[in-house]
mmCIF file of C-alpha atoms and ligand atoms in Angstrom:
data_model
loop_
_atom_site.group_PDB
_atom_site.id
_atom_site.type_symbol
_atom_site.label_atom_id
_atom_site.label_comp_id
_atom_site.label_asym_id
_atom_site.label_seq_id
_atom_site.Cartn_x
_atom_site.Cartn_y
_atom_site.Cartn_z
ATOM 1 C CA UNK A 263 75.058 83.871 78.938
ATOM 2 C CA UNK A 264 75.330 87.644 79.262
ATOM 3 C CA UNK A 265 77.454 89.057 82.099
ATOM 4 C CA UNK A 266 77.884 92.786 82.609
ATOM 5 C CA UNK A 267 81.062 92.974 84.673
ATOM 6 C CA UNK A 268 81.988 96.596 84.010
ATOM 7 C CA UNK A 269 80.205 98.414 86.816
ATOM 8 C CA UNK A 270 83.267 100.545 87.552
ATOM 9 C CA UNK A 271 82.804 102.119 84.099
ATOM 10 C CA UNK A 272 79.120 102.723 84.616
ATOM 11 C CA UNK A 273 76.092 101.081 86.161
ATOM 12 C CA UNK A 274 72.559 100.524 84.982
ATOM 13 C CA UNK A 275 70.074 102.969 86.537
ATOM 14 C CA UNK A 276 68.045 101.242 89.260
ATOM 15 C CA UNK A 277 64.264 100.988 88.970
ATOM 16 C CA UNK A 278 63.959 103.707 91.613
ATOM 17 C CA UNK A 279 66.395 105.977 89.794
ATOM 18 C CA UNK A 280 64.446 105.561 86.554
ATOM 19 C CA UNK A 281 61.073 106.072 88.221
ATOM 20 C CA UNK A 282 62.117 109.253 90.027
ATOM 21 C CA UNK A 283 63.774 110.586 86.864
ATOM 22 C CA UNK A 284 60.583 110.133 84.817
ATOM 23 C CA UNK A 285 58.355 111.526 87.575
ATOM 24 C CA UNK A 286 60.576 114.597 87.752
ATOM 25 C CA UNK A 287 60.177 115.196 84.024
ATOM 26 C CA UNK A 288 56.429 115.119 84.599
ATOM 27 C CA UNK A 289 56.146 117.064 87.855
ATOM 28 C CA UNK A 290 59.298 119.075 88.476
ATOM 29 C CA UNK A 291 60.113 120.397 85.025
ATOM 30 C CA UNK A 292 60.139 124.062 86.001
ATOM 31 C CA UNK A 293 63.219 126.250 86.210
ATOM 32 C CA UNK A 294 64.154 126.567 89.891
ATOM 33 C CA UNK A 295 65.209 130.186 89.257
ATOM 34 C CA UNK A 296 61.697 131.192 88.097
ATOM 35 C CA UNK A 297 59.607 133.103 90.589
ATOM 36 C CA UNK A 298 56.234 131.612 89.615
ATOM 37 C CA UNK A 299 54.820 128.570 91.300
ATOM 38 C CA UNK A 300 56.036 126.048 88.692
ATOM 39 C CA UNK A 301 59.553 127.349 89.248
ATOM 40 C CA UNK A 302 59.189 127.425 92.987
ATOM 41 C CA UNK A 303 57.987 123.819 93.087
ATOM 42 C CA UNK A 304 61.101 122.844 91.178
ATOM 43 C CA UNK A 305 63.199 124.920 93.560
ATOM 44 C CA UNK A 306 61.660 123.182 96.547
ATOM 45 C CA UNK A 307 62.411 119.752 95.085
ATOM 46 C CA UNK A 308 65.980 120.846 94.310
ATOM 47 C CA UNK A 309 66.619 122.062 97.849
ATOM 48 C CA UNK A 310 65.030 118.991 99.346
ATOM 49 C CA UNK A 311 67.427 116.815 97.300
ATOM 50 C CA UNK A 312 70.371 118.959 98.406
ATOM 51 C CA UNK A 313 69.437 118.593 102.082
ATOM 52 C CA UNK A 314 68.971 114.851 101.706
ATOM 53 C CA UNK A 315 72.372 114.392 100.066
ATOM 54 C CA UNK A 316 74.060 116.617 102.666
ATOM 55 C CA UNK A 317 72.711 114.449 105.416
ATOM 56 C CA UNK A 318 73.604 111.196 103.615
ATOM 57 C CA UNK A 319 77.224 112.389 103.289
ATOM 58 C CA UNK A 320 77.405 113.560 106.892
ATOM 59 C CA UNK A 321 77.829 117.218 105.885
ATOM 60 C CA UNK A 322 77.033 120.037 108.296
ATOM 61 C CA UNK A 323 74.825 121.944 105.903
ATOM 62 C CA UNK A 324 73.081 121.656 102.505
ATOM 63 C CA UNK A 325 75.054 124.783 101.574
ATOM 64 C CA UNK A 326 78.127 122.551 101.305
ATOM 65 C CA UNK A 327 76.594 120.559 98.405
ATOM 66 C CA UNK A 328 77.136 121.815 94.833
ATOM 67 C CA UNK A 329 75.481 119.974 91.945
ATOM 68 C CA UNK A 330 77.724 119.390 88.944
ATOM 69 C CA UNK A 331 77.716 117.346 85.733
ATOM 70 C CA UNK A 332 79.618 114.486 87.399
ATOM 71 C CA UNK A 333 82.929 113.299 88.748
ATOM 72 C CA UNK A 334 85.154 114.945 86.155
ATOM 73 C CA UNK A 335 83.660 118.380 86.668
ATOM 74 C CA UNK A 336 83.763 118.087 90.455
ATOM 75 C CA UNK A 337 87.431 117.044 90.348
ATOM 76 C CA UNK A 338 88.305 119.924 88.013
ATOM 77 C CA UNK A 339 86.483 122.495 90.103
ATOM 78 C CA UNK A 340 87.932 121.324 93.413
ATOM 79 C CA UNK A 341 91.507 121.301 92.151
ATOM 80 C CA UNK A 342 91.326 124.532 90.167
ATOM 81 C CA UNK A 343 89.708 126.315 93.128
ATOM 82 C CA UNK A 344 92.420 125.239 95.542
ATOM 83 C CA UNK A 345 95.111 126.162 93.007
ATOM 84 C CA UNK A 346 93.658 129.603 92.354
ATOM 85 C CA UNK A 347 93.286 130.577 95.995
ATOM 86 C CA UNK A 348 96.556 128.892 96.939
ATOM 87 C CA UNK A 349 98.456 130.886 94.326
ATOM 88 C CA UNK A 350 97.012 134.097 95.779
ATOM 89 C CA UNK A 351 98.854 133.236 98.987
ATOM 90 C CA UNK A 352 102.009 132.206 97.148
ATOM 91 C CA UNK A 353 101.257 128.484 97.492
ATOM 92 C CA UNK A 354 101.889 126.728 94.209
ATOM 93 C CA UNK A 355 102.561 123.149 95.251
ATOM 94 C CA UNK A 356 100.046 120.295 95.023
ATOM 95 C CA UNK A 357 100.390 116.736 96.338
ATOM 96 C CA UNK A 358 98.573 113.846 94.661
ATOM 97 C CA UNK A 359 99.227 110.249 93.618
ATOM 98 C CA UNK A 360 100.432 108.630 90.410
ATOM 99 C CA UNK A 361 97.306 106.482 90.038
ATOM 100 C CA UNK A 362 94.535 109.092 90.129
ATOM 101 C CA UNK A 363 91.764 109.220 87.551
ATOM 102 C CA UNK A 364 92.636 111.316 84.505
ATOM 103 C CA UNK A 365 90.088 113.932 85.604
ATOM 104 C CA UNK A 366 92.567 114.665 88.397
ATOM 105 C CA UNK A 367 95.880 113.893 86.655
ATOM 106 C CA UNK A 368 95.169 115.907 83.510
ATOM 107 C CA UNK A 369 93.967 118.874 85.563
ATOM 108 C CA UNK A 370 97.216 118.714 87.523
ATOM 109 C CA UNK A 371 99.240 118.514 84.289
ATOM 110 C CA UNK A 372 97.568 121.689 83.052
ATOM 111 C CA UNK A 373 98.343 123.446 86.327
ATOM 112 C CA UNK A 374 101.946 122.277 86.039
ATOM 113 C CA UNK A 375 102.184 124.025 82.667
ATOM 114 C CA UNK A 376 100.858 127.143 84.388
ATOM 115 C CA UNK A 377 103.710 127.061 86.895
ATOM 116 C CA UNK A 378 102.427 124.879 89.719
ATOM 117 C CA UNK A 379 104.686 122.209 91.145
ATOM 118 C CA UNK A 380 103.050 118.794 91.385
ATOM 119 C CA UNK A 381 104.263 115.950 93.601
ATOM 120 C CA UNK A 382 102.760 112.609 92.550
ATOM 121 C CA UNK A 383 103.244 110.067 95.308
ATOM 122 C CA UNK A 384 104.371 106.569 94.365
ATOM 123 C CA UNK A 385 101.842 103.896 95.076
ATOM 124 C CA UNK A 386 102.923 100.798 96.960
ATOM 125 C CA UNK A 387 102.796 97.514 95.118
ATOM 126 C CA UNK A 388 99.557 96.728 96.963
ATOM 127 C CA UNK A 389 97.831 99.774 95.423
ATOM 128 C CA UNK A 390 97.782 101.904 98.564
ATOM 129 C CA UNK A 391 99.425 105.201 99.530
ATOM 130 C CA UNK A 392 100.035 105.980 103.188
ATOM 131 C CA UNK A 393 99.344 108.996 105.359
ATOM 132 C CA UNK A 394 103.047 109.010 106.170
ATOM 133 C CA UNK A 395 103.907 109.539 102.481
ATOM 134 C CA UNK A 396 101.503 112.484 102.424
ATOM 135 C CA UNK A 397 102.992 113.929 105.613
ATOM 136 C CA UNK A 398 106.482 113.797 104.130
ATOM 137 C CA UNK A 399 105.367 115.436 100.871
ATOM 138 C CA UNK A 400 103.610 118.440 102.431
ATOM 139 C CA UNK A 401 105.610 121.691 102.290
ATOM 140 C CA UNK A 402 104.965 125.206 103.565
ATOM 141 C CA UNK A 403 103.822 126.162 100.038
ATOM 142 C CA UNK A 404 101.443 123.208 99.577
ATOM 143 C CA UNK A 405 98.025 124.465 98.462
ATOM 144 C CA UNK A 406 96.223 121.132 98.176
ATOM 145 C CA UNK A 407 96.446 117.403 98.750
ATOM 146 C CA UNK A 408 94.179 115.337 96.485
ATOM 147 C CA UNK A 409 94.050 111.553 96.914
ATOM 148 C CA UNK A 410 91.353 109.273 95.521
ATOM 149 C CA UNK A 411 89.175 107.311 97.953
ATOM 150 C CA UNK A 412 89.075 104.108 95.912
ATOM 151 C CA UNK A 413 90.937 103.427 92.699
ATOM 152 C CA UNK A 414 88.749 102.886 89.652
ATOM 153 C CA UNK A 415 90.963 100.298 87.955
ATOM 154 C CA UNK A 416 92.091 98.058 90.788
ATOM 155 C CA UNK A 417 89.545 98.933 93.485
ATOM 156 C CA UNK A 418 91.959 99.521 96.360
ATOM 157 C CA UNK A 419 90.761 101.786 99.186
ATOM 158 C CA UNK A 420 93.063 104.482 100.533
ATOM 159 C CA UNK A 421 93.442 105.505 104.216
ATOM 160 C CA UNK A 422 91.470 108.704 103.595
ATOM 161 C CA UNK A 423 90.644 109.428 107.236
ATOM 162 C CA UNK A 424 94.319 109.355 108.262
ATOM 163 C CA UNK A 425 95.417 111.353 105.230
ATOM 164 C CA UNK A 426 92.707 113.908 106.061
ATOM 165 C CA UNK A 427 93.964 114.116 109.636
ATOM 166 C CA UNK A 428 97.520 114.749 108.412
ATOM 167 C CA UNK A 429 96.254 117.550 106.155
ATOM 168 C CA UNK A 430 94.173 119.119 108.969
ATOM 169 C CA UNK A 431 97.190 119.097 111.239
ATOM 170 C CA UNK A 432 99.307 120.758 108.552
ATOM 171 C CA UNK A 433 96.575 123.247 107.652
ATOM 172 C CA UNK A 434 96.447 122.074 104.036
ATOM 173 C CA UNK A 435 93.238 121.669 101.995
ATOM 174 C CA UNK A 436 92.298 118.054 101.272
ATOM 175 C CA UNK A 437 90.207 116.842 98.334
ATOM 176 C CA UNK A 438 89.247 113.259 97.586
ATOM 177 C CA UNK A 439 87.820 111.799 94.384
ATOM 178 C CA UNK A 440 85.288 109.474 95.998
ATOM 179 C CA UNK A 441 83.537 108.484 92.767
ATOM 180 C CA UNK A 442 84.276 104.764 93.246
ATOM 181 C CA UNK A 443 83.636 104.858 96.984
ATOM 182 C CA UNK A 444 80.300 106.591 97.606
ATOM 183 C CA UNK A 445 77.475 104.056 98.000
ATOM 184 C CA UNK A 446 79.998 101.196 97.888
ATOM 185 C CA UNK A 447 81.818 101.668 101.210
ATOM 186 C CA UNK A 448 81.034 103.981 104.155
ATOM 187 C CA UNK A 449 81.952 107.617 103.420
ATOM 188 C CA UNK A 450 81.374 110.498 105.824
ATOM 189 C CA UNK A 451 82.843 113.883 104.976
ATOM 190 C CA UNK A 452 83.231 114.960 108.597
ATOM 191 C CA UNK A 453 84.629 111.754 110.034
ATOM 192 C CA UNK A 454 86.911 111.416 107.012
ATOM 193 C CA UNK A 455 88.418 114.894 107.549
ATOM 194 C CA UNK A 456 87.870 116.010 103.954
ATOM 195 C CA UNK A 457 87.459 119.589 102.777
ATOM 196 C CA UNK A 458 86.238 118.696 99.290
ATOM 197 C CA UNK A 459 84.836 115.493 97.833
ATOM 198 C CA UNK A 460 83.704 114.472 94.341
ATOM 199 C CA UNK A 461 81.004 111.929 93.557
ATOM 200 C CA UNK A 462 79.139 110.831 90.449
ATOM 201 C CA UNK A 463 75.673 109.241 90.291
ATOM 202 C CA UNK A 464 76.241 106.881 87.372
ATOM 203 C CA UNK A 465 78.718 104.834 89.401
ATOM 204 C CA UNK A 466 75.967 103.843 91.859
ATOM 205 C CA UNK A 467 72.964 103.052 89.643
ATOM 206 C CA UNK A 468 72.002 106.696 89.144
ATOM 207 C CA UNK A 469 71.838 108.750 85.951
ATOM 208 C CA UNK A 470 74.860 109.884 83.952
ATOM 209 C CA UNK A 471 75.839 113.525 83.740
ATOM 210 C CA UNK A 472 75.159 114.440 87.353
ATOM 211 C CA UNK A 473 77.311 114.543 90.459
ATOM 212 C CA UNK A 474 78.233 116.503 93.528
ATOM 213 C CA UNK A 475 81.110 118.589 94.729
ATOM 214 C CA UNK A 476 81.060 118.735 98.514
ATOM 215 C CA UNK A 477 82.956 121.756 99.783
ATOM 216 C CA UNK A 478 83.198 122.245 103.536
ATOM 217 C CA UNK A 479 81.945 125.607 104.754
ATOM 218 C CA UNK A 480 84.655 128.232 104.311
ATOM 219 C CA UNK A 481 86.327 126.454 101.376
ATOM 220 C CA UNK A 482 86.650 128.989 98.569
ATOM 221 C CA UNK A 483 85.516 127.890 95.114
ATOM 222 C CA UNK A 484 86.160 129.377 91.683
ATOM 223 C CA UNK A 485 83.813 128.887 88.728
ATOM 224 C CA UNK A 486 84.441 126.581 85.808
ATOM 225 C CA UNK A 487 81.214 127.830 84.206
ATOM 226 C CA UNK A 488 80.191 131.492 84.367
ATOM 227 C CA UNK A 489 76.638 132.685 83.979
ATOM 228 C CA UNK A 490 73.635 132.778 86.274
ATOM 229 C CA UNK A 491 73.636 132.583 90.036
ATOM 230 C CA UNK A 492 72.757 128.897 90.353
ATOM 231 C CA UNK A 493 74.587 126.816 92.994
ATOM 232 C CA UNK A 494 75.306 129.875 95.135
ATOM 233 C CA UNK A 495 76.996 131.569 92.188
ATOM 234 C CA UNK A 496 79.600 128.824 91.794
ATOM 235 C CA UNK A 497 78.172 126.757 88.952
ATOM 236 C CA UNK A 498 76.029 128.518 86.362
ATOM 237 C CA UNK A 499 73.422 126.770 84.238
ATOM 238 C CA UNK A 500 69.839 125.659 84.803
ATOM 239 C CA UNK A 501 69.929 122.693 87.151
ATOM 240 C CA UNK A 502 69.501 119.182 85.713
ATOM 241 C CA UNK A 503 66.591 118.556 88.049
ATOM 242 C CA UNK A 504 65.395 115.095 86.916
ATOM 243 C CA UNK A 505 68.953 113.801 87.258
ATOM 244 C CA UNK A 506 69.505 115.521 90.607
ATOM 245 C CA UNK A 507 66.266 114.176 92.108
ATOM 246 C CA UNK A 508 67.030 110.732 90.751
ATOM 247 C CA UNK A 509 70.548 110.876 92.219
ATOM 248 C CA UNK A 510 69.222 111.821 95.678
ATOM 249 C CA UNK A 511 66.689 108.982 95.616
ATOM 250 C CA UNK A 512 69.135 106.331 94.442
ATOM 251 C CA UNK A 513 71.764 107.469 96.937
ATOM 252 C CA UNK A 514 69.312 107.016 99.767
ATOM 253 C CA UNK A 515 68.325 103.607 98.424
ATOM 254 C CA UNK A 516 71.890 102.419 97.827
ATOM 255 C CA UNK A 517 73.151 103.597 101.221
ATOM 256 C CA UNK A 518 70.229 101.890 102.934
ATOM 257 C CA UNK A 519 71.112 98.620 101.206
ATOM 258 C CA UNK A 520 74.898 99.041 101.156
ATOM 259 C CA UNK A 521 75.740 96.514 103.861
ATOM 260 C CA UNK A 522 73.504 93.786 102.485
ATOM 261 C CA UNK A 523 74.751 94.464 98.940
ATOM 262 C CA UNK A 524 78.346 94.154 100.117
ATOM 263 C CA UNK A 525 77.500 90.934 101.948
ATOM 264 C CA UNK A 526 76.057 89.550 98.714
ATOM 265 C CA UNK A 527 78.928 90.712 96.496
ATOM 266 C CA UNK A 528 81.927 89.779 98.668
ATOM 267 C CA UNK A 529 81.702 85.984 98.425
ATOM 268 C CA UNK A 530 81.299 86.283 94.649
ATOM 269 C CA UNK A 531 84.257 88.608 94.365
ATOM 270 C CA UNK A 532 86.378 86.286 96.473
ATOM 271 C CA UNK A 533 85.358 83.360 94.284
ATOM 272 C CA UNK A 534 86.568 85.381 91.288
ATOM 273 C CA UNK A 535 89.875 86.138 92.994
ATOM 274 C CA UNK A 536 90.484 82.529 94.020
ATOM 275 C CA UNK A 537 89.417 81.139 90.658
ATOM 276 C CA UNK A 538 91.484 83.510 88.535
ATOM 277 C CA UNK A 539 94.525 83.201 90.824
ATOM 278 C CA UNK A 540 94.607 79.528 89.849
ATOM 279 C CA UNK A 541 95.560 80.518 86.287
ATOM 280 C CA UNK A 542 99.354 80.058 86.031
ATOM 281 C CA UNK A 543 101.450 83.220 85.757
ATOM 282 C CA UNK A 544 98.609 85.500 86.851
ATOM 283 C CA UNK A 545 98.494 88.165 89.507
ATOM 284 C CA UNK A 546 95.776 89.939 91.467
ATOM 285 C CA UNK A 547 96.492 93.662 91.278
ATOM 286 C CA UNK A 548 96.031 95.564 94.519
ATOM 287 C CA UNK A 549 95.579 94.574 98.121
ATOM 288 C CA UNK A 550 93.275 91.609 98.591
ATOM 289 C CA UNK A 551 91.506 93.060 101.624
ATOM 290 C CA UNK A 552 91.484 96.853 101.376
ATOM 291 C CA UNK A 553 89.303 97.105 98.289
ATOM 292 C CA UNK A 554 85.758 98.054 97.286
ATOM 293 C CA UNK A 555 83.400 95.069 97.233
ATOM 294 C CA UNK A 556 82.919 94.677 93.482
ATOM 295 C CA UNK A 557 86.216 95.309 91.689
ATOM 296 C CA UNK A 558 88.844 92.754 90.745
ATOM 297 C CA UNK A 559 91.854 93.363 88.485
ATOM 298 C CA UNK A 560 94.226 90.691 87.193
ATOM 299 C CA UNK A 561 97.275 90.526 84.964
ATOM 300 C CA UNK A 562 97.942 87.448 82.844
ATOM 301 C CA UNK A 563 101.429 87.144 81.496
ATOM 302 C CA UNK A 564 101.968 86.677 77.773
ATOM 303 C CA UNK A 565 98.649 88.026 76.481
ATOM 304 C CA UNK A 566 97.207 91.321 75.259
ATOM 305 C CA UNK A 567 94.369 92.713 77.361
ATOM 306 C CA UNK A 568 92.592 93.998 74.254
ATOM 307 C CA UNK A 569 92.422 90.543 72.622
ATOM 308 C CA UNK A 570 91.205 89.074 75.888
ATOM 309 C CA UNK A 571 88.398 91.633 76.092
ATOM 310 C CA UNK A 572 87.248 91.017 72.530
ATOM 311 C CA UNK A 573 87.150 87.266 73.019
ATOM 312 C CA UNK A 574 85.348 87.576 76.351
ATOM 313 C CA UNK A 575 82.779 89.816 74.682
ATOM 314 C CA UNK A 576 82.083 87.029 72.189
ATOM 315 C CA UNK A 577 81.368 84.785 75.169
ATOM 316 C CA UNK A 578 78.942 87.344 76.601
ATOM 317 C CA UNK A 579 81.329 88.724 79.232
ATOM 318 C CA UNK A 580 81.654 92.497 79.248
ATOM 319 C CA UNK A 581 84.730 93.637 81.122
ATOM 320 C CA UNK A 582 87.478 96.193 80.743
ATOM 321 C CA UNK A 583 91.245 96.223 80.626
ATOM 322 C CA UNK A 584 91.612 99.372 82.661
ATOM 323 C CA UNK A 585 89.471 102.443 82.796
ATOM 324 C CA UNK A 586 86.933 103.017 80.036
ATOM 325 C CA UNK A 587 88.595 106.348 79.329
ATOM 326 C CA UNK A 588 91.898 104.742 78.331
ATOM 327 C CA UNK A 589 90.613 101.640 76.576
ATOM 328 C CA UNK A 590 91.122 102.251 72.911
ATOM 329 C CA UNK A 591 94.618 103.560 73.459
ATOM 330 C CA UNK A 592 97.421 101.018 73.315
ATOM 331 C CA UNK A 593 99.415 102.438 76.205
ATOM 332 C CA UNK A 594 99.309 100.219 79.269
ATOM 333 C CA UNK A 595 97.348 101.499 82.229
ATOM 334 C CA UNK A 596 99.070 104.298 84.186
ATOM 335 C CA UNK A 597 97.589 102.735 87.315
ATOM 336 C CA UNK A 598 99.319 99.400 86.799
ATOM 337 C CA UNK A 599 102.574 101.135 85.871
ATOM 338 C CA UNK A 600 102.267 103.196 89.085
ATOM 339 C CA UNK A 601 102.174 99.919 91.049
ATOM 340 C CA UNK A 602 105.555 99.150 89.524
ATOM 341 C CA UNK A 603 104.406 96.525 87.024
ATOM 342 C CA UNK A 604 106.559 96.219 83.905
ATOM 343 C CA UNK A 605 104.952 97.276 80.581
ATOM 344 C CA UNK A 606 104.774 93.689 79.259
ATOM 345 C CA UNK A 607 102.782 92.562 82.268
ATOM 346 C CA UNK A 608 100.578 95.668 82.495
ATOM 347 C CA UNK A 609 99.429 95.060 78.905
ATOM 348 C CA UNK A 610 97.716 91.818 79.883
ATOM 349 C CA UNK A 611 95.232 93.214 82.380
ATOM 350 C CA UNK A 612 91.566 92.488 83.012
ATOM 351 C CA UNK A 613 89.173 94.431 85.241
ATOM 352 C CA UNK A 614 85.971 92.733 86.316
ATOM 353 C CA UNK A 615 83.595 94.901 88.321
ATOM 354 C CA UNK A 616 80.473 93.148 89.550
ATOM 355 C CA UNK A 617 77.392 94.468 91.333
ATOM 356 C CA UNK A 618 74.637 93.187 93.595
ATOM 357 C CA UNK A 619 72.852 92.077 90.404
ATOM 358 C CA UNK A 620 75.637 89.622 89.468
ATOM 359 C CA UNK A 621 74.543 86.010 90.007
ATOM 360 C CA UNK A 622 76.520 82.925 91.063
ATOM 361 C CA UNK A 623 75.843 81.421 87.621
ATOM 362 C CA UNK A 624 77.460 84.458 86.015
ATOM 363 C CA UNK A 625 80.530 84.057 88.232
ATOM 364 C CA UNK A 626 80.659 80.377 87.198
ATOM 365 C CA UNK A 627 80.537 81.454 83.555
ATOM 366 C CA UNK A 628 83.431 83.903 84.046
ATOM 367 C CA UNK A 629 85.466 81.270 85.880
ATOM 368 C CA UNK A 630 84.865 78.789 83.071
ATOM 369 C CA UNK A 631 85.550 81.140 80.165
ATOM 370 C CA UNK A 632 88.490 83.303 81.305
ATOM 371 C CA UNK A 633 90.970 80.407 81.847
ATOM 372 C CA UNK A 634 90.008 78.964 78.446
ATOM 373 C CA UNK A 635 90.480 82.249 76.629
ATOM 374 C CA UNK A 636 93.768 82.976 78.402
ATOM 375 C CA UNK A 637 95.041 79.510 77.418
ATOM 376 C CA UNK A 638 93.890 80.011 73.816
ATOM 377 C CA UNK A 639 95.596 83.403 73.509
ATOM 378 C CA UNK A 640 98.793 82.085 75.060
ATOM 379 C CA UNK A 641 98.815 79.239 72.551
ATOM 380 C CA UNK A 642 98.944 81.640 69.615
ATOM 381 C CA UNK A 643 101.268 84.176 71.286
ATOM 382 C CA UNK A 644 104.938 84.379 70.246
ATOM 383 C CA UNK A 645 105.636 86.142 73.544
ATOM 384 C CA UNK A 646 104.231 83.200 75.447
ATOM 385 C CA UNK A 647 106.327 80.814 73.373
ATOM 386 C CA UNK A 648 109.437 82.786 74.257
ATOM 387 C CA UNK A 649 108.461 82.634 77.934
ATOM 388 C CA UNK A 650 107.824 78.915 77.818
ATOM 389 C CA UNK A 651 111.041 78.059 76.001
ATOM 390 C CA UNK A 652 113.024 80.172 78.425
ATOM 391 C CA UNK A 653 114.069 82.704 75.755
ATOM 392 C CA UNK A 654 112.447 85.311 78.001
ATOM 393 C CA UNK A 655 112.199 85.132 81.779
ATOM 394 C CA UNK A 656 108.778 84.871 83.398
ATOM 395 C CA UNK A 657 107.913 88.015 85.345
ATOM 396 C CA UNK A 658 104.847 86.558 87.056
HETATM 397 C C1 PLP B 941 84.177 107.625 86.627
HETATM 398 C C2 PLP B 941 85.160 108.324 87.441
HETATM 399 C C3 PLP B 941 85.353 109.718 87.311
HETATM 400 C C4 PLP B 941 84.616 110.522 86.278
HETATM 401 O O1 PLP B 941 83.252 110.675 86.610
HETATM 402 P P1 PLP B 941 82.238 111.145 85.465
HETATM 403 O O2 PLP B 941 80.959 111.356 86.200
HETATM 404 O O3 PLP B 941 82.162 110.047 84.475
HETATM 405 O O4 PLP B 941 82.787 112.419 84.902
HETATM 406 C C5 PLP B 941 86.274 110.328 88.125
HETATM 407 N N1 PLP B 941 86.974 109.632 89.031
HETATM 408 C C6 PLP B 941 86.823 108.306 89.200
HETATM 409 C C7 PLP B 941 87.614 107.603 90.234
HETATM 410 C C8 PLP B 941 85.925 107.607 88.402
HETATM 411 O O5 PLP B 941 85.777 106.289 88.562
#
C-alpha cells in the first residue's frame, strides 16, 4: 500500500489547480505589462485573481495582495521591509519565536549580524506561545513581531488574533507566516489583526513557486528583487500567471470545502494519535487540540528518526522526521528542541501529515506498520538496550 503522509512538506496539485494552470498556458500566456490585447487579457486575469484572493483572505483591497514565489520569499520580504523602515526610526528590535520556519529564523539571523536585536520567545511544552509573552517582550524600539500561525513540524496553532491585538495596542507591526494555516483553518487578515501575512500555494494543493504577501494598506515594503514595476513596484519580474491563476482557483475551492475536509480528516488524525500513543515510551508533540487538522508529530524513545523514515518508505509510507528543509541534516529539529525536548528524544521524531485524500485503510496501514518498525529498531538499538537494562533512565 502507498500512503503519502507528508502533506506539510508539499501537496499534490488538485484537478482544478492542474486544469486552470494548463488553461492559463493556453489562454493567458501574454505579459500583463504589454499594452496590446494579448497582454491586456493577461493583465485582466491577473487582477481578477488578485481581487479574488483579497476577498478570500478578508483584505480591504486587492492592492494589499502582492504575488511572490512562495512562502520563503514572502517571509523574507515582510521581515526585511519592517526591519528597514524600523531602523529608519531607530527601531532595531524584533520579536519572534524559537520554532519559526527557517525562512523566518535565518532572515532574523542575518538581521542580527547587521545589528538588529532579536528576541526569540520560548515555546511552551505544548507548542504554543502566548499573547502575554509577546506583550512582555515588546519594547519601545520594537520594529516587528513575527509569529507563525501554525507550526509546520508539529501542527500547533498559535493565538494569532490575540497576539495581533497586543501588537495593535502597542503600535508594533505584526507579521504571521500562515503557510500551514491558509486553507486548513479559518484565516482572516482583518479579524486576525495582522499587518502582513505569508502564504504559499503548494501547501494547499496548488502549484509550487507561487505565493502571496498580504500587506495591509499603509505598510511600507522594500524590494527583494529590483527591476520592472510589477506588483506596484515592490516585486519585479514578469508575473507567473499560470501559477497565480491556479492558486486563486484552488484557494477558492479549498476554502469552500475546508469545513467538510476538516470533518473528514479529524477522526483519522485522532485515530493516528490514539494508535501511536499506545506505543510504549512515545509522546505526541504539541497540544492535542489546538492544531491544524492534518498534522501529527510523535517522538519514540530509543530510535533514530532517519532509520524509521527509511523503513517506513519501504512499507510504502512516506513521512518526514521534521521539516523537509532540515531532513538530510543530522541535527535534531529546532522545533522539538524549542519545546524543551532533550536531544536524544528529539532525534526519534516522526511527522505524519495527512490530507482529505487519506483513506481509513491507509490509516490502518500506518497503525499496523509504525509499531512494528519501532519495535524492530528498538530491538537492534544499543541505546534501547541501555534504557531497558536501566543503564540509562527513560525520558519518555
Ligand atoms: C513550506 C513553508 C514555508 C516555505 O514556503 P515555500 O513556498 O516552500 O517557500 C514557510 N513557512 C512555513 C511554515 C512552511 O510550512
